[in-house]
XYZ file of C-alpha atoms in Angstrom:
627
model
C -74.800 -61.207 75.258
C -73.965 -57.886 73.589
C -71.596 -55.931 75.850
C -72.878 -52.587 77.047
C -70.712 -49.540 77.783
C -71.519 -46.026 78.838
C -69.713 -44.666 75.755
C -68.382 -46.102 72.551
C -65.590 -44.090 70.800
C -64.774 -45.008 67.201
C -61.147 -44.093 66.358
C -58.084 -43.726 68.586
C -56.365 -40.691 67.085
C -55.747 -37.265 68.557
C -59.480 -36.681 69.093
C -60.843 -40.102 69.900
C -57.951 -41.415 71.997
C -57.822 -38.199 74.014
C -61.614 -38.315 74.635
C -61.807 -42.002 75.519
C -58.974 -41.718 78.040
C -60.488 -38.689 79.821
C -63.937 -40.287 80.045
C -62.468 -43.416 81.581
C -60.413 -41.414 84.049
C -63.595 -39.738 85.166
C -65.268 -43.034 85.952
C -67.060 -43.917 82.697
C -67.109 -47.354 81.078
C -65.680 -46.797 77.592
C -65.139 -48.985 74.573
C -62.549 -47.668 72.142
C -62.770 -49.244 68.692
C -59.657 -49.080 66.498
C -59.562 -50.680 63.045
C -55.764 -51.262 63.184
C -53.303 -52.892 65.549
C -50.635 -51.571 67.924
C -47.782 -49.892 65.979
C -45.183 -51.062 68.463
C -46.132 -54.743 68.235
C -46.910 -55.045 64.500
C -44.316 -55.993 61.910
C -43.854 -54.179 58.639
C -41.349 -53.002 56.031
C -41.289 -49.754 54.037
C -42.319 -49.494 50.427
C -39.374 -49.560 47.975
C -36.734 -49.620 50.689
C -35.109 -52.600 49.033
C -35.468 -55.099 51.898
C -38.189 -57.005 53.657
C -36.952 -56.454 57.208
C -39.295 -55.387 59.982
C -38.735 -51.691 60.774
C -41.084 -51.536 63.755
C -41.159 -50.331 66.444
C -38.364 -47.981 65.273
C -40.462 -46.348 62.542
C -42.937 -45.441 65.228
C -40.567 -44.462 68.008
C -37.855 -42.521 66.233
C -38.934 -38.963 65.371
C -36.699 -38.741 62.283
C -38.270 -41.952 60.898
C -41.768 -40.455 60.530
C -41.668 -40.551 56.703
C -41.042 -44.291 56.934
C -43.937 -44.711 59.379
C -46.243 -43.242 56.678
C -44.941 -45.848 54.192
C -44.730 -48.791 56.582
C -46.966 -51.591 55.339
C -48.177 -52.496 58.838
C -49.511 -48.992 59.557
C -50.409 -47.319 56.321
C -53.813 -46.738 54.829
C -53.311 -45.476 51.289
C -55.944 -43.079 50.007
C -55.699 -41.793 46.471
C -57.479 -38.454 46.115
C -58.460 -36.173 43.295
C -57.209 -32.616 43.388
C -59.223 -31.582 40.347
C -62.415 -32.821 38.656
C -60.957 -32.236 35.197
C -58.924 -35.317 34.182
C -56.452 -33.318 32.080
C -55.726 -30.907 34.928
C -55.342 -33.770 37.361
C -52.945 -35.554 35.025
C -50.508 -32.569 34.978
C -49.524 -33.434 38.585
C -46.351 -35.487 38.358
C -47.331 -37.320 41.582
C -50.733 -38.419 40.238
C -51.351 -42.021 39.246
C -54.427 -43.664 37.754
C -56.209 -43.663 41.100
C -55.186 -40.144 42.073
C -52.599 -38.581 44.410
C -51.374 -40.527 47.427
C -52.803 -39.216 50.707
C -51.163 -41.164 53.595
C -53.323 -42.076 56.607
C -52.554 -44.401 59.495
C -54.821 -47.352 60.429
C -53.348 -48.154 63.844
C -53.641 -47.413 67.546
C -53.068 -43.685 67.809
C -54.380 -42.968 64.344
C -52.354 -40.403 62.453
C -50.482 -39.434 65.620
C -48.588 -42.669 64.953
C -47.018 -41.397 61.701
C -47.232 -37.611 61.680
C -44.302 -35.230 61.954
C -45.257 -34.523 65.597
C -45.382 -30.729 65.034
C -47.472 -29.062 67.783
C -48.283 -25.447 66.896
C -51.248 -23.709 68.562
C -53.963 -22.259 66.240
C -54.690 -18.613 65.994
C -57.219 -17.219 68.508
C -59.428 -16.195 65.562
C -59.954 -19.891 64.735
C -61.748 -20.374 68.034
C -63.433 -16.944 67.934
C -65.061 -17.892 64.621
C -66.703 -20.944 66.209
C -67.797 -18.913 69.225
C -69.440 -16.321 66.999
C -70.988 -18.913 64.730
C -72.602 -20.783 67.628
C -73.067 -18.039 70.208
C -71.353 -20.373 72.637
C -68.663 -18.739 74.790
C -67.276 -22.146 75.555
C -65.481 -21.871 72.233
C -63.951 -18.472 73.013
C -60.155 -18.091 72.680
C -59.849 -17.787 76.444
C -61.833 -20.941 77.126
C -59.970 -22.935 74.452
C -56.591 -21.785 75.700
C -57.496 -23.263 79.066
C -58.177 -26.553 77.251
C -54.690 -26.345 75.699
C -53.069 -25.779 79.058
C -54.907 -28.778 80.536
C -53.539 -30.936 77.700
C -49.892 -29.842 77.398
C -46.851 -30.750 79.443
C -44.291 -28.330 78.050
C -40.600 -29.234 78.388
C -39.119 -26.787 75.871
C -39.267 -23.638 78.068
C -37.299 -24.857 81.142
C -36.822 -21.434 82.731
C -40.524 -20.605 82.376
C -41.432 -24.038 83.647
C -39.531 -23.247 86.850
C -41.267 -19.861 87.178
C -44.618 -21.572 86.688
C -43.903 -23.759 89.723
C -43.994 -20.577 91.874
C -47.064 -19.157 90.214
C -45.547 -17.003 87.518
C -46.996 -17.670 84.063
C -45.357 -15.677 81.237
C -45.837 -18.074 78.318
C -49.350 -19.484 78.514
C -48.063 -23.036 78.246
C -49.423 -26.020 80.144
C -46.939 -27.789 82.418
C -49.091 -30.456 84.054
C -50.920 -32.089 81.155
C -50.481 -35.589 79.774
C -49.038 -34.670 76.344
C -45.288 -34.025 76.490
C -43.903 -31.365 74.105
C -40.207 -30.763 73.435
C -37.989 -29.047 70.902
C -35.250 -30.906 69.121
C -32.268 -28.830 68.005
C -29.498 -31.442 68.180
C -26.015 -30.326 69.167
C -24.751 -32.124 66.068
C -26.819 -29.788 63.894
C -25.504 -26.739 65.746
C -21.962 -27.907 65.065
C -22.710 -28.378 61.371
C -21.215 -25.310 59.694
C -23.367 -25.718 56.600
C -26.622 -25.827 58.585
C -25.630 -22.859 60.686
C -24.837 -20.886 57.569
C -28.366 -21.597 56.311
C -29.750 -20.413 59.636
C -27.707 -17.206 59.707
C -28.416 -16.254 56.108
C -32.110 -17.085 56.457
C -32.420 -15.095 59.652
C -30.782 -12.064 58.060
C -33.019 -12.206 55.018
C -36.127 -12.795 57.135
C -35.469 -9.795 59.328
C -35.045 -7.556 56.272
C -38.022 -8.890 54.366
C -40.447 -6.023 55.064
C -43.010 -5.328 57.717
C -42.399 -4.093 61.253
C -38.872 -5.263 61.906
C -38.732 -3.840 65.451
C -41.980 -5.609 66.331
C -40.583 -8.847 64.908
C -37.407 -8.520 66.919
C -39.364 -7.727 70.089
C -41.498 -10.833 69.660
C -38.431 -12.968 68.852
C -36.725 -11.818 72.065
C -39.790 -12.171 74.267
C -40.850 -15.563 72.996
C -37.436 -17.139 72.417
C -38.751 -18.191 68.978
C -41.511 -20.317 70.574
C -44.530 -20.352 68.206
C -46.877 -21.296 71.078
C -45.830 -18.459 73.386
C -48.754 -16.410 74.628
C -47.195 -13.337 72.957
C -47.386 -14.993 69.546
C -50.952 -16.220 69.723
C -52.168 -12.944 71.278
C -50.158 -10.678 68.970
C -50.333 -12.761 65.816
C -46.621 -12.265 65.441
C -44.490 -13.475 62.570
C -40.794 -14.266 62.233
C -38.448 -17.183 62.827
C -39.621 -20.046 65.076
C -38.659 -23.519 66.106
C -41.149 -26.412 65.822
C -42.296 -27.924 69.105
C -42.739 -31.714 68.860
C -44.981 -34.199 70.727
C -42.066 -36.281 72.046
C -40.966 -37.485 75.445
C -37.264 -37.841 76.013
C -36.746 -37.792 72.248
C -39.323 -40.523 71.560
C -42.664 -40.111 69.760
C -45.660 -39.842 72.066
C -49.336 -39.288 71.403
C -52.785 -40.705 71.900
C -51.493 -44.304 71.845
C -49.480 -43.715 75.015
C -52.409 -41.891 76.604
C -54.999 -44.601 76.143
C -52.640 -47.402 77.078
C -51.698 -45.583 80.281
C -55.339 -45.083 81.264
C -56.206 -48.638 80.359
C -53.451 -49.930 82.630
C -54.689 -47.777 85.481
C -58.388 -48.403 84.943
C -58.741 -51.767 83.166
C -62.360 -52.043 84.365
C -63.267 -48.734 82.674
C -61.382 -48.506 79.354
C -61.627 -51.385 76.913
C -59.457 -51.037 73.767
C -60.667 -53.254 70.907
C -58.031 -53.425 68.148
C -58.670 -54.780 64.651
C -62.247 -53.606 64.908
C -63.655 -51.871 61.823
C -66.846 -49.914 62.634
C -69.460 -50.524 59.930
C -72.643 -48.815 61.213
C -73.998 -46.688 64.020
C -77.185 -48.303 65.328
C -80.062 -45.815 65.513
C -83.409 -46.659 67.121
C -86.803 -45.428 65.860
C -86.201 -42.041 67.507
C -82.778 -41.680 65.861
C -80.985 -42.234 69.121
C -77.532 -43.880 68.772
C -77.677 -47.074 70.842
C -74.569 -48.842 69.705
C -72.112 -49.777 66.950
C -71.826 -52.707 64.610
C -68.254 -53.637 63.652
C -66.180 -56.318 61.990
C -63.503 -58.014 64.049
C -60.393 -58.913 62.116
C -56.977 -57.627 61.010
C -56.505 -55.507 57.870
C -60.148 -55.418 56.883
C -60.266 -51.893 55.457
C -59.199 -51.925 51.813
C -57.102 -48.785 52.155
C -54.649 -50.971 54.071
C -51.379 -51.668 52.306
C -52.117 -55.376 52.513
C -55.865 -55.820 52.969
C -56.962 -59.143 54.293
C -59.192 -61.508 52.358
C -61.255 -62.748 55.367
C -64.677 -61.108 55.742
C -64.266 -60.340 59.432
C -66.495 -61.442 62.340
C -69.654 -59.317 62.735
C -69.982 -57.941 66.265
C -72.069 -55.356 68.070
C -71.568 -53.229 71.153
C -74.228 -51.169 72.909
C -73.824 -47.694 74.426
C -75.967 -46.708 77.384
C -75.121 -43.015 76.959
C -73.509 -42.038 73.618
C -71.599 -43.097 70.527
C -68.794 -40.732 69.575
C -67.163 -40.874 66.147
C -63.513 -39.923 65.746
C -62.409 -41.613 62.537
C -61.169 -38.436 60.869
C -62.244 -36.270 57.919
C -62.559 -39.272 55.533
C -63.895 -42.099 57.681
C -66.337 -40.251 59.950
C -68.526 -38.955 57.105
C -68.299 -42.390 55.468
C -69.568 -44.058 58.649
C -72.376 -41.481 59.027
C -73.562 -42.141 55.490
C -73.371 -45.923 55.984
C -75.633 -45.394 58.990
C -78.221 -43.478 56.958
C -77.121 -39.976 57.997
C -76.388 -37.612 55.135
C -77.768 -36.328 51.872
C -80.590 -38.709 50.790
C -79.628 -38.167 47.158
C -76.147 -39.518 47.944
C -77.405 -42.489 49.998
C -80.248 -44.018 47.933
C -78.085 -44.845 44.844
C -76.124 -47.198 47.125
C -79.246 -48.848 48.496
C -78.947 -47.119 51.819
C -82.138 -46.032 53.637
C -81.914 -42.343 54.691
C -82.707 -41.886 58.387
C -81.499 -38.313 59.041
C -81.305 -35.830 56.182
C -78.094 -33.888 56.584
C -76.778 -32.739 53.187
C -73.602 -31.331 54.775
C -72.182 -34.725 55.657
C -69.002 -35.171 53.599
C -69.097 -31.640 52.196
C -66.961 -28.635 53.134
C -63.803 -30.802 52.997
C -60.788 -28.551 53.379
C -57.005 -28.737 53.467
C -53.931 -26.555 53.242
C -51.953 -26.017 50.085
C -48.315 -27.070 50.256
C -45.338 -27.027 47.896
C -41.593 -27.236 48.253
C -38.574 -25.448 46.758
C -35.813 -28.098 46.601
C -32.133 -27.161 46.358
C -29.185 -29.456 45.769
C -26.219 -28.304 47.807
C -22.665 -28.019 46.539
C -21.338 -30.838 48.748
C -21.904 -34.597 49.072
C -23.599 -34.546 52.459
C -24.567 -32.344 55.365
C -21.864 -32.951 57.935
C -24.417 -34.025 60.543
C -25.948 -36.536 58.097
C -22.733 -38.173 56.897
C -23.424 -41.343 58.895
C -27.215 -41.258 58.381
C -28.777 -44.399 56.888
C -32.213 -44.192 58.561
C -31.655 -47.701 59.856
C -31.593 -49.287 63.316
C -28.036 -49.636 64.543
C -26.542 -46.900 62.362
C -24.422 -44.396 64.370
C -27.182 -41.806 64.610
C -29.684 -44.394 65.866
C -27.205 -45.519 68.491
C -26.823 -41.944 69.705
C -30.610 -41.499 69.787
C -31.131 -44.802 71.619
C -28.469 -44.008 74.216
C -29.295 -40.344 74.879
C -32.626 -39.458 73.240
C -30.692 -36.778 71.417
C -29.030 -36.248 68.063
C -30.418 -35.788 64.570
C -32.863 -38.678 64.959
C -34.561 -36.909 67.872
C -35.896 -34.284 65.458
C -38.343 -34.513 62.569
C -35.883 -33.041 60.073
C -36.964 -29.410 60.321
C -33.952 -27.093 60.554
C -35.896 -23.849 61.117
C -39.217 -22.233 60.205
C -40.575 -18.809 59.429
C -44.123 -17.576 60.006
C -45.251 -14.658 57.806
C -48.089 -12.955 55.985
C -48.301 -13.562 52.270
C -49.397 -9.928 51.844
C -50.118 -6.897 53.926
C -53.817 -7.409 53.262
C -53.798 -10.703 55.219
C -55.300 -10.121 58.696
C -53.192 -12.961 60.136
C -49.925 -14.677 59.226
C -50.909 -17.342 56.680
C -47.609 -18.905 55.560
C -45.480 -21.361 57.481
C -42.166 -21.878 55.653
C -40.035 -24.716 56.972
C -36.478 -25.762 56.028
C -36.051 -29.567 55.773
C -32.800 -31.444 55.414
C -33.623 -33.781 52.513
C -35.270 -33.967 49.125
C -39.016 -33.681 49.677
C -41.528 -32.855 46.954
C -44.715 -34.324 48.428
C -46.393 -37.666 48.745
C -46.326 -40.474 46.199
C -45.730 -44.232 46.523
C -42.073 -44.648 47.378
C -41.472 -41.047 48.491
C -39.906 -42.117 51.804
C -37.372 -44.374 50.040
C -36.425 -41.460 47.790
C -36.075 -39.209 50.832
C -33.781 -41.759 52.493
C -31.315 -41.583 49.589
C -30.802 -37.793 49.915
C -27.913 -36.368 51.952
C -27.252 -33.033 50.293
C -30.625 -31.353 49.664
C -32.336 -28.423 51.358
C -36.104 -28.328 50.888
C -38.168 -25.327 51.896
C -41.781 -26.438 52.529
C -44.417 -23.716 52.150
C -47.759 -24.271 53.943
C -50.626 -21.921 53.172
C -52.969 -21.606 56.200
C -56.460 -20.149 56.400
C -57.312 -21.387 52.894
C -60.564 -20.336 51.322
C -61.614 -23.387 49.351
C -64.707 -25.126 50.765
C -65.521 -27.212 47.662
C -63.997 -30.542 48.778
C -66.178 -33.576 49.255
C -66.183 -37.113 50.645
C -68.545 -39.453 48.746
C -69.367 -43.148 49.140
C -67.852 -45.446 46.560
C -70.214 -48.209 47.640
C -72.296 -49.446 50.563
C -69.479 -51.783 51.558
C -67.870 -50.402 54.752
C -64.572 -51.966 53.751
C -64.260 -49.798 50.645
C -62.473 -46.457 50.687
C -64.696 -43.440 49.979
C -64.160 -41.146 47.002
C -62.139 -38.058 48.051
C -62.407 -34.905 45.884
C -60.657 -31.746 47.076
C -61.486 -29.616 44.011
C -58.411 -27.425 44.424
C -58.776 -23.666 43.989
C -62.496 -24.006 43.162
C -63.259 -21.286 45.734
C -60.931 -18.445 46.747
C -58.529 -19.763 44.160
C -56.876 -16.519 43.109
C -56.177 -15.359 46.647
C -54.895 -18.763 47.848
C -52.805 -19.261 44.717
C -51.263 -15.818 45.032
C -50.365 -16.535 48.655
C -48.494 -19.719 47.770
C -46.697 -17.931 44.917
C -45.499 -15.318 47.417
C -44.300 -18.109 49.665
C -42.194 -19.580 46.849
C -40.690 -16.176 46.094
C -39.963 -15.585 49.801
C -38.048 -18.855 50.383
C -36.128 -18.256 47.175
C -35.088 -14.908 48.609
C -33.912 -16.676 51.783
C -31.733 -18.881 49.602
C -30.191 -16.078 47.506
C -27.112 -15.602 49.756
C -26.416 -19.335 49.560
C -26.641 -19.200 45.748
C -24.300 -16.185 45.661
C -21.721 -17.963 47.793
C -21.933 -21.113 45.716
C -23.302 -23.201 48.565
C -26.317 -24.228 46.434
C -25.403 -26.119 43.291
C -28.860 -25.957 41.718
C -32.515 -25.424 42.438
C -34.066 -28.688 41.286
C -37.731 -27.885 42.098
C -39.388 -25.915 40.623
C -36.155 -25.119 38.748
C -34.577 -21.999 37.238
C -36.936 -22.079 34.216
C -39.860 -21.187 36.551
C -39.396 -17.476 37.193
C -42.436 -15.309 36.541
C -45.485 -15.175 38.832
C -47.504 -16.900 36.133
C -44.990 -19.708 35.833
C -44.819 -20.151 39.586
C -48.621 -20.238 39.729
C -48.680 -23.017 37.115
C -46.098 -24.915 39.151
C -48.195 -24.579 42.302
C -51.428 -25.749 40.585
C -49.694 -28.813 39.180
C -47.568 -29.778 42.176
C -49.257 -28.694 45.418
C -50.664 -31.153 47.922
C -52.017 -31.254 51.447
C -52.096 -33.596 54.470
C -54.377 -31.846 56.987
C -57.792 -32.959 55.761
C -60.589 -31.483 57.907
C -64.017 -29.860 58.112
C -66.160 -32.571 56.412
C -68.743 -32.714 59.263
C -68.686 -29.126 60.406
C -70.247 -27.306 63.326
C -72.977 -25.076 61.965
C -76.706 -24.703 61.288
C -78.056 -27.605 59.194
C -79.660 -25.240 56.696
C -76.164 -23.878 55.963
C -74.468 -27.246 55.538
C -73.723 -27.791 59.228
C -73.666 -31.307 60.720
C -73.056 -30.547 64.402
C -74.368 -28.244 67.112
C -72.076 -26.285 69.385
C -71.682 -29.338 71.659
C -70.503 -31.529 68.779
C -73.815 -33.428 68.598
C -75.061 -34.640 65.205
C -78.187 -32.740 64.173
C -81.357 -34.778 64.119
C -80.010 -37.449 66.459
C -79.471 -37.993 70.145
C -76.550 -39.786 71.765
C -74.281 -39.239 68.758
C -71.282 -36.871 68.613
C -68.115 -36.306 66.639
C -64.680 -35.445 68.022
C -62.089 -35.284 65.248
C -60.714 -33.058 62.490
C -64.020 -33.127 60.605
C -65.825 -30.831 63.129
C -64.208 -27.501 62.163
C -66.189 -25.042 60.000
C -62.867 -23.668 58.723
C -59.450 -25.296 58.837
C -57.584 -23.944 61.880
C -54.030 -22.691 62.302
C -50.931 -24.042 60.573
C -50.929 -27.668 61.687
C -54.052 -29.632 62.536
C -52.794 -31.951 65.327
C -52.852 -29.494 68.197
C -56.403 -28.373 67.363
C -57.656 -31.978 67.163
C -56.071 -32.921 70.510
C -57.916 -29.890 71.897
C -61.195 -31.086 70.342
C -60.749 -34.381 72.187
C -60.346 -32.583 75.515
C -63.159 -30.170 74.750
C -65.491 -32.972 73.807
C -64.698 -34.807 77.024
C -65.639 -31.707 79.049
C -68.947 -31.428 77.242
C -69.801 -35.104 77.464
C -69.133 -35.123 81.200
C -71.133 -31.947 81.705
C -74.111 -33.460 79.906
C -73.751 -36.757 81.741
C -74.144 -34.952 85.044
C -76.976 -32.611 84.010
C -80.674 -33.393 83.668
C -81.972 -32.720 81.105
C -79.026 -32.592 78.651
C -77.459 -29.176 78.100
C -78.688 -27.534 74.905
C -76.396 -26.508 72.139
C -76.247 -22.760 71.505
C -78.096 -21.079 68.651
C -79.231 -24.279 66.912
C -78.943 -26.927 69.597
C -80.642 -30.237 69.003
């Protein structure tokens, strides 16, 4: 007999895992389908690390090992994407290979929360206000969404404010009772590292004198204690120096994996987790109601896997009495919709797929941030705090982390960060500039092994938020659900001059932060982009050829179908019933600086709406263009 559940959730990442756990807690029978296995029980080595030893579960658990998690063969799904349609332009990227540029994804329980850098920065209020205005639905207002955030978070990096919150005084806007632990990691070893502290002092001095309202910046810095998620920052759109909150618990990675396993232990009769289950099609009846999911049971079936299996997988089916909810992410969710006959008919019929619901917006509107780094080689052999760092189990830093949950391995490698506007014309801060201890120039096969060999580099990563390009697209490569889709970002095709100028300003700004270190001889050389890249035009060429992203989103956006929208305000797929999406693909515009916090919030928001609809007769209507 085909098993029947109230809800089937496809994908266990920040959106799907969060949603499935909440529904089960509230009494629903939920099947959670995940194409990968459990990252803490799998075995895998890291590409080009020179040995075949198993690095799990350390690559998952240890915050500083997150680059190795992205390159661990047991977890990684390798996508190779096109930045540009023109082959000659694409070929100028030194990280591009014949298939494209590496775009790491994780095929495992927890999705990309199993390998990300754990940074948890709240979006700007305007990101939610845009959705509220687009849909006419006040449930997306900044106030309503901030309540979702507080329900989710369990903040441990503002201890004094946490104590005040216990007696009813809320000065920060943080959540202190949620399931997702957030901490900050500024190891004592780093604070004792004279070279690191010199970088911090010089950068702080340059940042404070870099234009704008210095008194306002100082006031925010004092009030928020450099917390980027403080209510004062998200209300006031402040800029300046910040630390990076992490989704860790006692110095160990935590995310949607821990959430769903905890709920499954408490409610084994409600939440069923099916690992090694690759969803292949949403089953739609004659009225386009989603009634279930077909999937293949077997390990390593998706061909993006580092070591795809040769077995065909066992075909299975599960039925949903209420809804099917897709949470496979910006690449896999549109692929699954198209395989199910939902999308642009002109894109489906060439692959022999029968169109059932005409939605040309499926797979379009794909967006990302633009990122580059300025890499400096320091005038010493190693940062003092990294002298014994080998990024291996049992090295001295690992032993400190294992014993105390502290030390350099309890952080993700970010020394400090600065939020700022790229120009006075920007309505919101749009640059996040982050200092990293190591040589990082983006993603390519073997990048983690290269990073592990660096002890004396300082990389400033520049992230451009609120990008304007909407020209990216996810297309089917074939009708085989095991094949990767074709990913085309079409960099700078829309809003190119403005976005490009912003990144150029970011490069110039972090170079200015480094000037005192050059003058004192602490920096031996700027290796990337290098001293030969000086003018704005040269920097722009460098950005075009070297930039990347890793926050793919917006490929099944909320919006009217005649304007490319795929979802109504309640995340339901237009033209269907019983089918929703709850992942990074739902946003009309890419939110904030880092995508993870917003996707966790989508999972919680989706759970609220699903439960509301389950207890209302008839179903609540979506605002403005509800189905």
